[in-house]
Amino acid sequence: MVDVILGLQWGDEGKGKIVDYFAPRYDIIARFQGGPNAGHTLYVKDKKIVLHQIPSGIFHQNTINIIGNGVVLDPVTLKRECELVSSFGIDVKKNLFISKRTNLIVPTHRALDKASELQKGESKIGSTLKGIGPSYMDKTGRNALRVGDIMSKSFTTQYIKLRLKHQKLLDNFHFIDDISDWEEEFFEAIDFLRTLNIVSGEYFINEKINSGKKVLAEGAQGSMLDIDFGTFPFVTSSNTISAGVCTGLGVAPQKINEVLGVTKAYCTRVGGGPFPTELNDETGENLRKVGNEFGATTGRPRRCGWIDLVALKYTVMLNGVTKVVMTKADVLDSFKELNVCTAYNINGEETNEVPFQLMQSEVKPQYKNFEGWNCDSGKIKDGENLPVKMQHYIKFINQYIGAPVAYVSNGPQREQIIKI
Ligand code: GDP
Ligand code: IMO
Ligand code: MG
């Protein structure tokens, strides 16, 4: 049986904290897509940790963590992260497994990402520059190197072949950065990777499922960044929705049970692309300040705005969400009034659907206004003690999106979560 936790907006919904909270109920936590573009924050003994490649269950001694075939893996980031996790007394050689079919990010992928963004100029995606797009291109282009390849004697030859191919592309971009330092650390990290548990992920996970073990699949990014259904081309390069669990781990659809969708009580986006409810004013500034909305991977200020129920209902539909987790409700504590977007007005026409092109300039969000609850919600432990005005806000969202908000997160710490 596989449950899923994934983001319903444009990423950074608080998935890391929520996975860490639920992890003790599972035997295995599995990342199924994305790569080091992810930044999942959790707190261990009051220390803030940001994970990019390793699943967010790694701090629980009895939980197995697996990096699935749908992930793109940067060995350098992985090595660094393993060192961090080990400093907390976690044995990564015991608790971490990596699928042989996971695609590798090589140094020239990062260079190509940078070159491609530079060439796009004003219309750049705002990529994290971690090499995600180019490495997924090599996967679908059938050129990629995979983790299983590092055991082969011909790995270096395969690497050189791919590097030469990339060099021609970089020459076309007139890209001249010296990446020899990156290569040196890449090969050191490959040596380290060889010491970890490398497995046939699809057999590994299915054997566990068949013996009654419980798996939690951890999504990265958010559904509005999905390569097929997100705000293309301002998206990432993988399927971030629940369908990605099947291809990203090798599990069949009927094995999937609960899908927990995580949404903030408002909305943020980092990088370029449309964001209908964005607030380019003092309220937006306040959300950024109170919510500490700065990217966990790149440190960039996140764009902030009201919750968008048109987009949320769409992503609930795409994922088959069974329960919603609403995070950062405490961030709204001090706001006198709140808005929720219930429709888009596009060129004078009102719609409740996410259109093919969601270009910001044409879309006017239609809002329903709520009074803020104006009290400190961070210490509340029970659903019935939530401010009545917050309960109204949540009830409206439940009804609109057709899925229940079952948990409210009211602070960044592990225990700051309320079941309702
Ligand atoms: P992820 O990528 O979905 O895991 O989210 P990030 O870690 O990138 O960003 C979420 C940020 O919000 C992190 O700094 C978390 O520590 C913080 N956070 C998570 N849940 C809550 C919450 O309920 N309240 C507050 N105030 N912060 C939260
Ligand atoms: P987590 O897992 C927020 C955004 C980038 C950019 C676009 C494409 O922490 O929620 P990419 O590097 O994937 O080519 O960038 O996607 N992006 C994220 N935004 N959270 C993330 O991950 C993201 N991963 C990528 O900012 O707009
Ligand atoms: Mg993040």
Short mmCIF file of C-alpha atoms and ligand atoms in Angstrom, two decimals:
data_model
loop_
_atom_site.label_atom_id
_atom_site.label_comp_id
_atom_site.label_asym_id
_atom_site.label_seq_id
_atom_site.Cartn_x
_atom_site.Cartn_y
_atom_site.Cartn_z
CA MET A 1 0.00 0.00 0.00
CA VAL A 2 1.31 3.40 -1.02
CA ASP A 3 0.14 6.78 0.30
CA VAL A 4 1.31 9.98 -1.34
CA ILE A 5 2.17 13.44 -0.06
CA LEU A 6 2.58 16.09 -2.75
CA GLY A 7 2.27 19.82 -3.33
CA LEU A 8 -0.90 21.31 -4.81
CA GLN A 9 0.47 24.75 -5.73
CA TRP A 10 3.77 25.96 -7.20
CA GLY A 11 6.00 24.15 -4.69
CA ASP A 12 7.25 24.98 -1.18
CA GLU A 13 3.90 24.14 0.41
CA GLY A 14 5.67 22.60 3.43
CA LYS A 15 5.90 19.01 2.12
CA GLY A 16 9.17 18.33 3.98
CA LYS A 17 7.67 19.12 7.38
CA ILE A 18 4.52 17.11 6.64
CA VAL A 19 6.44 14.05 5.40
CA ASP A 20 8.68 14.20 8.47
CA TYR A 21 5.56 14.35 10.68
CA PHE A 22 3.88 11.34 9.04
CA ALA A 23 7.07 9.30 8.54
CA PRO A 24 6.81 7.24 11.78
CA ARG A 25 3.57 5.69 10.45
CA TYR A 26 5.41 4.25 7.43
CA ASP A 27 8.16 1.71 6.77
CA ILE A 28 9.48 3.39 3.64
CA ILE A 29 9.60 6.97 2.38
CA ALA A 30 10.20 7.25 -1.37
CA ARG A 31 11.02 10.25 -3.56
CA PHE A 32 9.54 9.65 -7.04
CA GLN A 33 10.52 12.67 -9.15
CA GLY A 34 12.45 15.93 -9.25
CA GLY A 35 15.98 16.45 -8.07
CA PRO A 36 18.03 18.99 -6.16
CA ASN A 37 15.70 21.75 -7.37
CA ALA A 38 13.64 20.67 -4.34
CA GLY A 39 14.30 22.20 -0.94
CA HIS A 40 12.34 20.44 1.80
CA THR A 41 12.64 22.01 5.25
CA LEU A 42 12.22 20.18 8.51
CA TYR A 43 13.33 20.66 12.09
CA VAL A 44 15.37 18.11 14.00
CA LYS A 45 16.05 18.92 17.63
CA ASP A 46 15.30 22.59 16.90
CA LYS A 47 17.83 22.61 14.09
CA LYS A 48 16.59 23.63 10.65
CA ILE A 49 17.51 21.15 7.93
CA VAL A 50 16.89 21.54 4.20
CA LEU A 51 16.90 18.34 2.16
CA HIS A 52 17.28 18.42 -1.62
CA GLN A 53 17.83 14.81 -2.68
CA ILE A 54 17.23 12.58 0.32
CA PRO A 55 13.62 11.81 1.30
CA SER A 56 12.30 13.65 4.35
CA GLY A 57 11.92 10.48 6.44
CA ILE A 58 15.67 10.06 6.88
CA PHE A 59 15.75 11.37 10.46
CA HIS A 60 13.59 8.49 11.72
CA GLN A 61 15.94 5.63 12.64
CA ASN A 62 13.53 2.84 11.66
CA THR A 63 12.41 4.23 8.32
CA ILE A 64 13.89 3.17 5.01
CA ASN A 65 14.30 5.97 2.49
CA ILE A 66 14.52 5.35 -1.22
CA ILE A 67 15.38 7.58 -4.15
CA GLY A 68 13.25 6.28 -7.01
CA ASN A 69 13.94 5.94 -10.72
CA GLY A 70 11.87 9.04 -11.53
CA VAL A 71 14.34 11.27 -9.70
CA VAL A 72 17.31 13.01 -11.29
CA LEU A 73 20.24 12.66 -8.90
CA ASP A 74 23.15 15.02 -8.44
CA PRO A 75 25.79 12.88 -6.68
CA VAL A 76 27.59 15.97 -5.37
CA THR A 77 24.48 17.23 -3.58
CA LEU A 78 23.74 13.71 -2.36
CA LYS A 79 27.22 13.29 -0.86
CA ARG A 80 26.98 16.65 0.93
CA GLU A 81 23.56 15.76 2.26
CA CYS A 82 24.64 12.31 3.43
CA GLU A 83 27.43 13.98 5.41
CA LEU A 84 24.92 16.35 7.02
CA VAL A 85 22.49 13.56 7.89
CA SER A 86 25.31 11.36 9.25
CA SER A 87 26.33 14.16 11.63
CA PHE A 88 22.97 13.52 13.37
CA GLY A 89 23.91 9.89 13.97
CA ILE A 90 21.88 8.53 11.06
CA ASP A 91 23.48 5.62 9.22
CA VAL A 92 22.80 6.35 5.53
CA LYS A 93 24.40 3.03 4.56
CA LYS A 94 21.59 1.34 6.44
CA ASN A 95 18.62 3.64 5.82
CA LEU A 96 19.10 4.98 2.30
CA PHE A 97 18.52 3.08 -0.96
CA ILE A 98 18.86 4.31 -4.53
CA SER A 99 17.32 2.85 -7.65
CA LYS A 100 19.71 1.74 -10.40
CA ARG A 101 17.37 3.40 -12.89
CA THR A 102 17.71 6.86 -11.33
CA ASN A 103 19.18 9.30 -13.87
CA LEU A 104 22.38 11.14 -13.03
CA ILE A 105 22.87 14.88 -13.23
CA VAL A 106 26.35 15.52 -14.61
CA PRO A 107 28.26 18.83 -14.39
CA THR A 108 27.49 19.76 -18.01
CA HIS A 109 23.74 19.52 -17.22
CA ARG A 110 24.16 22.37 -14.78
CA ALA A 111 26.18 24.31 -17.37
CA LEU A 112 23.50 23.69 -20.02
CA ASP A 113 20.77 24.83 -17.63
CA LYS A 114 22.62 28.10 -17.05
CA ALA A 115 23.39 28.59 -20.75
CA SER A 116 19.77 27.95 -21.74
CA GLU A 117 18.43 30.42 -19.17
CA LEU A 118 20.94 33.08 -20.25
CA GLN A 119 19.87 32.65 -23.85
CA LYS A 120 16.19 33.03 -22.95
CA GLY A 121 16.90 36.41 -21.36
CA GLU A 122 13.70 38.14 -20.17
CA SER A 123 11.59 35.06 -20.85
CA LYS A 124 13.75 32.74 -18.73
CA ILE A 125 11.95 30.09 -16.66
CA GLY A 126 13.72 31.14 -13.47
CA SER A 127 15.11 27.63 -13.12
CA THR A 128 17.02 26.68 -9.97
CA LEU A 129 20.08 26.11 -12.26
CA LYS A 130 20.56 22.63 -10.84
CA GLY A 131 20.56 20.96 -14.25
CA ILE A 132 17.03 19.56 -14.02
CA GLY A 133 15.76 20.39 -17.53
CA PRO A 134 18.87 19.17 -19.38
CA SER A 135 19.04 15.93 -17.41
CA TYR A 136 15.38 15.04 -18.04
CA MET A 137 16.03 15.94 -21.71
CA ASP A 138 18.79 13.34 -21.75
CA LYS A 139 16.40 10.83 -20.22
CA THR A 140 13.68 11.30 -22.84
CA GLY A 141 16.38 11.78 -25.49
CA ARG A 142 17.75 8.37 -24.42
CA ASN A 143 21.27 9.60 -23.74
CA ALA A 144 21.34 9.71 -19.95
CA LEU A 145 23.71 8.01 -17.56
CA ARG A 146 21.98 6.17 -14.75
CA VAL A 147 23.04 5.17 -11.27
CA GLY A 148 23.36 1.51 -12.35
CA ASP A 149 25.96 2.59 -14.93
CA ILE A 150 28.47 3.64 -12.28
CA MET A 151 29.21 -0.04 -11.57
CA SER A 152 30.29 -0.61 -15.16
CA LYS A 153 33.96 -0.50 -16.20
CA SER A 154 32.97 1.67 -19.15
CA PHE A 155 31.37 4.39 -16.99
CA THR A 156 34.14 6.93 -17.62
CA THR A 157 33.99 6.27 -21.36
CA GLN A 158 30.21 6.70 -21.32
CA TYR A 159 30.65 9.91 -19.36
CA ILE A 160 33.18 11.32 -21.82
CA LYS A 161 30.88 10.51 -24.75
CA LEU A 162 28.01 12.39 -23.11
CA ARG A 163 30.26 15.27 -22.14
CA LEU A 164 31.42 15.68 -25.75
CA LYS A 165 27.82 15.80 -26.91
CA HIS A 166 27.07 18.45 -24.29
CA GLN A 167 30.20 20.40 -25.21
CA LYS A 168 28.90 20.86 -28.76
CA LEU A 169 25.65 22.26 -27.37
CA LEU A 170 27.54 24.53 -24.96
CA ASP A 171 29.70 25.80 -27.83
CA ASN A 172 26.50 26.73 -29.67
CA PHE A 173 25.44 28.71 -26.61
CA HIS A 174 28.94 30.33 -26.55
CA PHE A 175 29.24 29.09 -22.98
CA ILE A 176 32.79 29.47 -21.71
CA ASP A 177 32.69 28.82 -17.92
CA ASP A 178 35.39 26.44 -16.70
CA ILE A 179 33.68 23.43 -15.10
CA SER A 180 36.78 21.35 -14.29
CA ASP A 181 36.28 21.87 -10.52
CA TRP A 182 32.72 20.58 -10.86
CA GLU A 183 34.02 17.50 -12.63
CA GLU A 184 36.53 16.75 -9.92
CA GLU A 185 33.88 16.83 -7.20
CA PHE A 186 31.51 14.86 -9.44
CA PHE A 187 33.92 11.93 -9.68
CA GLU A 188 34.62 12.05 -5.93
CA ALA A 189 30.88 11.92 -5.35
CA ILE A 190 30.50 8.99 -7.77
CA ASP A 191 33.06 7.09 -5.69
CA PHE A 192 30.96 7.84 -2.61
CA LEU A 193 27.75 6.81 -4.39
CA ARG A 194 29.30 3.39 -5.10
CA THR A 195 29.43 2.78 -1.34
CA LEU A 196 25.67 3.25 -0.87
CA ASN A 197 22.82 0.73 -1.32
CA ILE A 198 22.08 0.63 -5.02
CA VAL A 199 19.09 -1.58 -5.80
CA SER A 200 16.52 -2.51 -8.42
CA GLY A 201 14.11 -0.01 -6.96
CA GLU A 202 10.98 -1.41 -8.63
CA TYR A 203 11.56 -4.93 -7.22
CA PHE A 204 12.69 -3.57 -3.88
CA ILE A 205 9.56 -1.51 -3.36
CA ASN A 206 7.09 -4.08 -4.71
CA GLU A 207 8.55 -6.80 -2.50
CA LYS A 208 8.11 -4.52 0.50
CA ILE A 209 4.53 -3.66 -0.50
CA ASN A 210 3.70 -7.34 -1.01
CA SER A 211 5.01 -8.19 2.43
CA GLY A 212 2.63 -5.64 3.96
CA LYS A 213 5.02 -2.73 4.43
CA LYS A 214 3.63 0.79 4.20
CA VAL A 215 5.15 3.21 1.72
CA LEU A 216 4.84 6.99 1.68
CA ALA A 217 5.70 8.60 -1.66
CA GLU A 218 7.09 12.12 -1.30
CA GLY A 219 6.53 14.57 -4.12
CA ALA A 220 8.77 17.47 -4.99
CA GLN A 221 7.74 20.79 -6.54
CA GLY A 222 3.98 21.26 -6.92
CA SER A 223 1.20 20.27 -9.29
CA MET A 224 1.13 23.69 -10.98
CA LEU A 225 4.76 23.02 -11.97
CA ASP A 226 3.87 19.66 -13.58
CA ILE A 227 5.38 19.27 -17.05
CA ASP A 228 2.00 18.33 -18.58
CA PHE A 229 -0.60 20.19 -16.50
CA GLY A 230 1.32 23.11 -14.99
CA THR A 231 1.76 26.64 -16.32
CA PHE A 232 3.89 25.51 -19.26
CA PRO A 233 6.60 26.52 -20.17
CA PHE A 234 7.09 27.93 -16.66
CA VAL A 235 7.19 24.47 -15.10
CA THR A 236 9.71 21.88 -14.04
CA SER A 237 10.60 18.89 -16.22
CA SER A 238 8.86 16.04 -14.41
CA ASN A 239 5.35 14.80 -13.61
CA THR A 240 4.82 16.16 -10.14
CA ILE A 241 1.25 14.84 -9.85
CA SER A 242 0.22 11.51 -8.32
CA ALA A 243 0.48 9.74 -11.69
CA GLY A 244 4.23 10.29 -11.39
CA VAL A 245 4.32 7.92 -8.42
CA CYS A 246 3.64 4.92 -10.69
CA THR A 247 6.33 5.72 -13.24
CA GLY A 248 8.73 7.22 -10.71
CA LEU A 249 8.80 4.18 -8.42
CA GLY A 250 7.49 1.31 -10.54
CA VAL A 251 4.27 0.74 -8.59
CA ALA A 252 0.91 -0.03 -10.18
CA PRO A 253 -2.00 2.45 -9.85
CA GLN A 254 -4.13 0.11 -7.70
CA LYS A 255 -1.41 0.13 -5.03
CA ILE A 256 -2.04 3.82 -4.38
CA ASN A 257 -4.29 4.53 -1.45
CA GLU A 258 -4.46 7.99 0.15
CA VAL A 259 -3.26 11.09 -1.69
CA LEU A 260 -2.54 13.89 0.75
CA GLY A 261 -2.29 17.22 -1.02
CA VAL A 262 -0.42 20.02 0.72
CA THR A 263 -1.42 23.66 0.20
CA LYS A 264 -0.47 26.82 1.99
CA ALA A 265 -3.32 28.85 3.47
CA TYR A 266 -2.23 31.47 0.90
CA CYS A 267 -0.03 31.01 -2.17
CA THR A 268 3.56 31.51 -3.29
CA ARG A 269 5.62 30.98 -6.39
CA VAL A 270 9.35 31.28 -7.02
CA GLY A 271 10.73 31.83 -10.51
CA GLY A 272 8.94 33.17 -13.58
CA GLY A 273 5.48 32.51 -14.99
CA PRO A 274 1.84 33.35 -14.40
CA PHE A 275 0.46 33.73 -10.88
CA PRO A 276 -3.04 35.25 -11.03
CA THR A 277 -3.44 36.00 -7.31
CA GLU A 278 0.02 37.54 -6.86
CA LEU A 279 0.07 40.64 -4.66
CA ASN A 280 2.62 43.23 -5.75
CA ASP A 281 1.76 45.48 -2.82
CA GLU A 282 2.17 45.90 0.92
CA THR A 283 -0.01 42.84 1.67
CA GLY A 284 2.25 40.71 -0.54
CA GLU A 285 5.30 42.13 1.24
CA ASN A 286 3.71 41.27 4.59
CA LEU A 287 3.04 37.69 3.54
CA ARG A 288 6.68 37.37 2.50
CA LYS A 289 7.90 38.85 5.77
CA VAL A 290 5.59 37.00 8.17
CA GLY A 291 5.80 33.74 6.21
CA ASN A 292 9.58 34.09 5.76
CA GLU A 293 9.03 33.37 2.09
CA PHE A 294 12.53 32.96 0.71
CA GLY A 295 13.52 29.95 -1.41
CA ALA A 296 14.96 26.99 0.53
CA THR A 297 17.17 26.05 -2.46
CA THR A 298 18.12 29.38 -4.04
CA GLY A 299 17.31 31.96 -1.32
CA ARG A 300 15.26 33.97 -3.85
CA PRO A 301 12.31 35.96 -2.46
CA ARG A 302 9.11 34.05 -3.16
CA ARG A 303 6.26 35.84 -4.91
CA CYS A 304 3.24 35.89 -2.58
CA GLY A 305 -0.52 36.16 -3.01
CA TRP A 306 -3.94 34.88 -1.94
CA ILE A 307 -4.98 31.26 -2.13
CA ASP A 308 -6.24 30.37 -5.62
CA LEU A 309 -9.16 27.94 -5.40
CA VAL A 310 -9.51 27.65 -9.19
CA ALA A 311 -5.98 26.26 -9.36
CA LEU A 312 -6.46 24.24 -6.17
CA LYS A 313 -9.63 22.55 -7.39
CA TYR A 314 -7.80 21.70 -10.63
CA THR A 315 -4.87 20.08 -8.79
CA VAL A 316 -7.20 18.22 -6.40
CA MET A 317 -8.82 16.75 -9.54
CA LEU A 318 -5.52 15.88 -11.26
CA ASN A 319 -4.13 14.11 -8.20
CA GLY A 320 -7.25 12.40 -6.86
CA VAL A 321 -6.58 14.09 -3.53
CA THR A 322 -8.32 12.31 -0.64
CA LYS A 323 -7.19 14.70 2.13
CA VAL A 324 -5.77 18.19 2.16
CA VAL A 325 -3.13 19.46 4.56
CA MET A 326 -3.24 23.22 4.96
CA THR A 327 0.10 24.67 6.06
CA LYS A 328 1.18 28.08 7.32
CA ALA A 329 -2.28 28.96 8.60
CA ASP A 330 -0.48 30.81 11.42
CA VAL A 331 1.05 33.19 8.89
CA LEU A 332 -2.43 34.68 8.32
CA ASP A 333 -2.97 35.35 12.07
CA SER A 334 -2.29 39.07 11.81
CA PHE A 335 -4.16 39.84 8.58
CA LYS A 336 -7.35 41.89 9.05
CA GLU A 337 -8.97 40.52 5.94
CA LEU A 338 -8.28 37.64 3.61
CA ASN A 339 -9.24 36.91 0.03
CA VAL A 340 -9.74 33.62 -1.73
CA CYS A 341 -9.89 33.45 -5.52
CA THR A 342 -13.06 31.73 -6.71
CA ALA A 343 -12.96 32.47 -10.46
CA TYR A 344 -10.82 34.01 -13.17
CA ASN A 345 -12.06 36.76 -15.44
CA ILE A 346 -10.26 36.29 -18.73
CA ASN A 347 -10.91 38.96 -21.36
CA GLY A 348 -14.33 39.71 -19.82
CA GLU A 349 -15.39 36.06 -19.46
CA GLU A 350 -15.61 34.34 -16.12
CA THR A 351 -14.32 30.80 -15.69
CA ASN A 352 -13.68 28.30 -12.90
CA GLU A 353 -11.19 26.34 -14.99
CA VAL A 354 -7.46 26.71 -15.47
CA PRO A 355 -7.09 27.65 -19.14
CA PHE A 356 -4.53 26.33 -21.62
CA GLN A 357 -2.54 29.57 -21.28
CA LEU A 358 -2.63 31.35 -17.97
CA MET A 359 -1.00 34.60 -18.96
CA GLN A 360 -0.95 36.93 -16.03
CA SER A 361 -1.88 40.15 -17.81
CA GLU A 362 -5.24 38.83 -19.07
CA VAL A 363 -6.43 37.07 -15.92
CA LYS A 364 -8.35 39.02 -13.28
CA PRO A 365 -8.95 36.92 -10.17
CA GLN A 366 -12.45 37.19 -8.63
CA TYR A 367 -12.31 37.15 -4.85
CA LYS A 368 -14.48 36.20 -1.91
CA ASN A 369 -13.55 38.21 1.13
CA PHE A 370 -13.14 36.84 4.67
CA GLU A 371 -12.51 38.55 8.00
CA GLY A 372 -9.18 37.55 9.52
CA TRP A 373 -9.12 35.72 12.85
CA ASN A 374 -6.55 38.04 14.42
CA CYS A 375 -5.27 35.82 17.18
CA ASP A 376 -2.18 33.71 17.83
CA SER A 377 -2.97 30.27 16.39
CA GLY A 378 0.54 28.82 16.77
CA LYS A 379 -0.06 27.13 20.11
CA ILE A 380 -3.43 25.54 19.34
CA LYS A 381 -3.43 21.74 19.56
CA ASP A 382 -7.04 20.71 18.82
CA GLY A 383 -9.32 21.32 15.87
CA GLU A 384 -12.21 22.54 18.02
CA ASN A 385 -9.99 25.28 19.44
CA LEU A 386 -9.21 26.76 16.06
CA PRO A 387 -10.58 30.32 15.74
CA VAL A 388 -14.15 30.24 14.42
CA LYS A 389 -13.20 32.56 11.57
CA MET A 390 -10.44 30.16 10.54
CA GLN A 391 -12.97 27.33 10.63
CA HIS A 392 -15.23 29.33 8.26
CA TYR A 393 -12.30 29.94 5.93
CA ILE A 394 -11.47 26.22 5.88
CA LYS A 395 -15.10 25.14 5.46
CA PHE A 396 -15.47 27.35 2.40
CA ILE A 397 -12.30 25.89 0.88
CA ASN A 398 -13.47 22.30 1.58
CA GLN A 399 -16.75 22.95 -0.18
CA TYR A 400 -15.18 24.69 -3.16
CA ILE A 401 -12.47 22.16 -3.91
CA GLY A 402 -14.49 19.06 -2.99
CA ALA A 403 -11.84 17.56 -0.70
CA PRO A 404 -11.56 17.89 3.07
CA VAL A 405 -8.85 19.85 4.82
CA ALA A 406 -7.97 17.16 7.37
CA TYR A 407 -4.87 18.75 8.93
CA VAL A 408 -3.86 22.32 9.66
CA SER A 409 -0.20 23.11 10.18
CA ASN A 410 0.29 26.08 12.48
CA GLY A 411 4.05 26.50 12.69
CA PRO A 412 7.28 25.09 11.25
CA GLN A 413 8.01 22.64 14.09
CA ARG A 414 7.21 18.93 13.77
CA GLU A 415 4.52 18.96 16.49
CA GLN A 416 2.75 22.08 15.19
CA ILE A 417 -0.01 20.27 13.33
CA ILE A 418 -3.69 19.83 14.14
CA LYS A 419 -5.97 17.02 12.98
CA ILE A 420 -9.47 18.30 12.22
P1 GDP B 1 8.60 22.20 0.73
O1 GDP B 1 9.51 22.44 -0.42
O2 GDP B 1 7.19 21.95 0.30
O3 GDP B 1 9.09 21.14 1.68
O4 GDP B 1 8.56 23.57 1.56
P2 GDP B 1 9.84 24.47 1.93
O5 GDP B 1 10.61 23.80 2.99
O6 GDP B 1 10.55 24.91 0.71
O7 GDP B 1 9.12 25.78 2.49
C1 GDP B 1 8.21 25.74 3.53
C2 GDP B 1 8.69 26.71 4.63
O8 GDP B 1 7.64 26.93 5.54
C3 GDP B 1 9.83 26.16 5.45
O9 GDP B 1 10.63 27.23 5.87
C4 GDP B 1 9.13 25.51 6.65
O10 GDP B 1 9.95 25.47 7.81
C5 GDP B 1 7.98 26.46 6.84
N1 GDP B 1 6.74 25.87 7.36
C6 GDP B 1 6.19 24.66 7.10
N2 GDP B 1 4.98 24.55 7.68
C7 GDP B 1 4.77 25.71 8.33
C8 GDP B 1 3.68 26.22 9.10
O11 GDP B 1 2.64 25.60 9.29
N3 GDP B 1 3.81 27.48 9.60
C9 GDP B 1 4.94 28.24 9.41
N4 GDP B 1 4.98 29.46 9.93
N5 GDP B 1 5.97 27.79 8.68
C10 GDP B 1 5.88 26.56 8.14
P1 IMO B 2 10.08 22.04 -3.70
O1 IMO B 2 10.18 20.55 -3.81
C1 IMO B 2 9.37 25.85 -5.72
C2 IMO B 2 10.61 26.16 -9.91
C3 IMO B 2 11.77 27.07 -10.25
C4 IMO B 2 11.38 27.49 -11.65
C5 IMO B 2 10.77 26.19 -12.22
C6 IMO B 2 11.73 25.34 -13.02
O2 IMO B 2 11.00 22.64 -2.71
O3 IMO B 2 8.67 22.49 -3.56
P2 IMO B 2 13.81 23.79 -12.44
O4 IMO B 2 15.04 24.04 -11.63
O5 IMO B 2 12.96 22.67 -11.96
O6 IMO B 2 14.10 23.67 -13.89
O7 IMO B 2 12.93 25.14 -12.29
O8 IMO B 2 10.31 25.45 -11.11
N1 IMO B 2 10.90 25.13 -8.87
C7 IMO B 2 10.44 25.18 -7.62
N2 IMO B 2 9.69 26.11 -6.99
N3 IMO B 2 9.71 24.70 -5.07
C8 IMO B 2 10.42 23.75 -5.70
O9 IMO B 2 10.67 22.55 -5.14
C9 IMO B 2 10.86 23.97 -7.02
N4 IMO B 2 11.59 23.27 -7.90
C10 IMO B 2 11.59 23.98 -9.04
O10 IMO B 2 11.84 28.17 -9.38
O11 IMO B 2 10.37 28.46 -11.61
MG MG B 3 10.86 23.86 -1.08
#
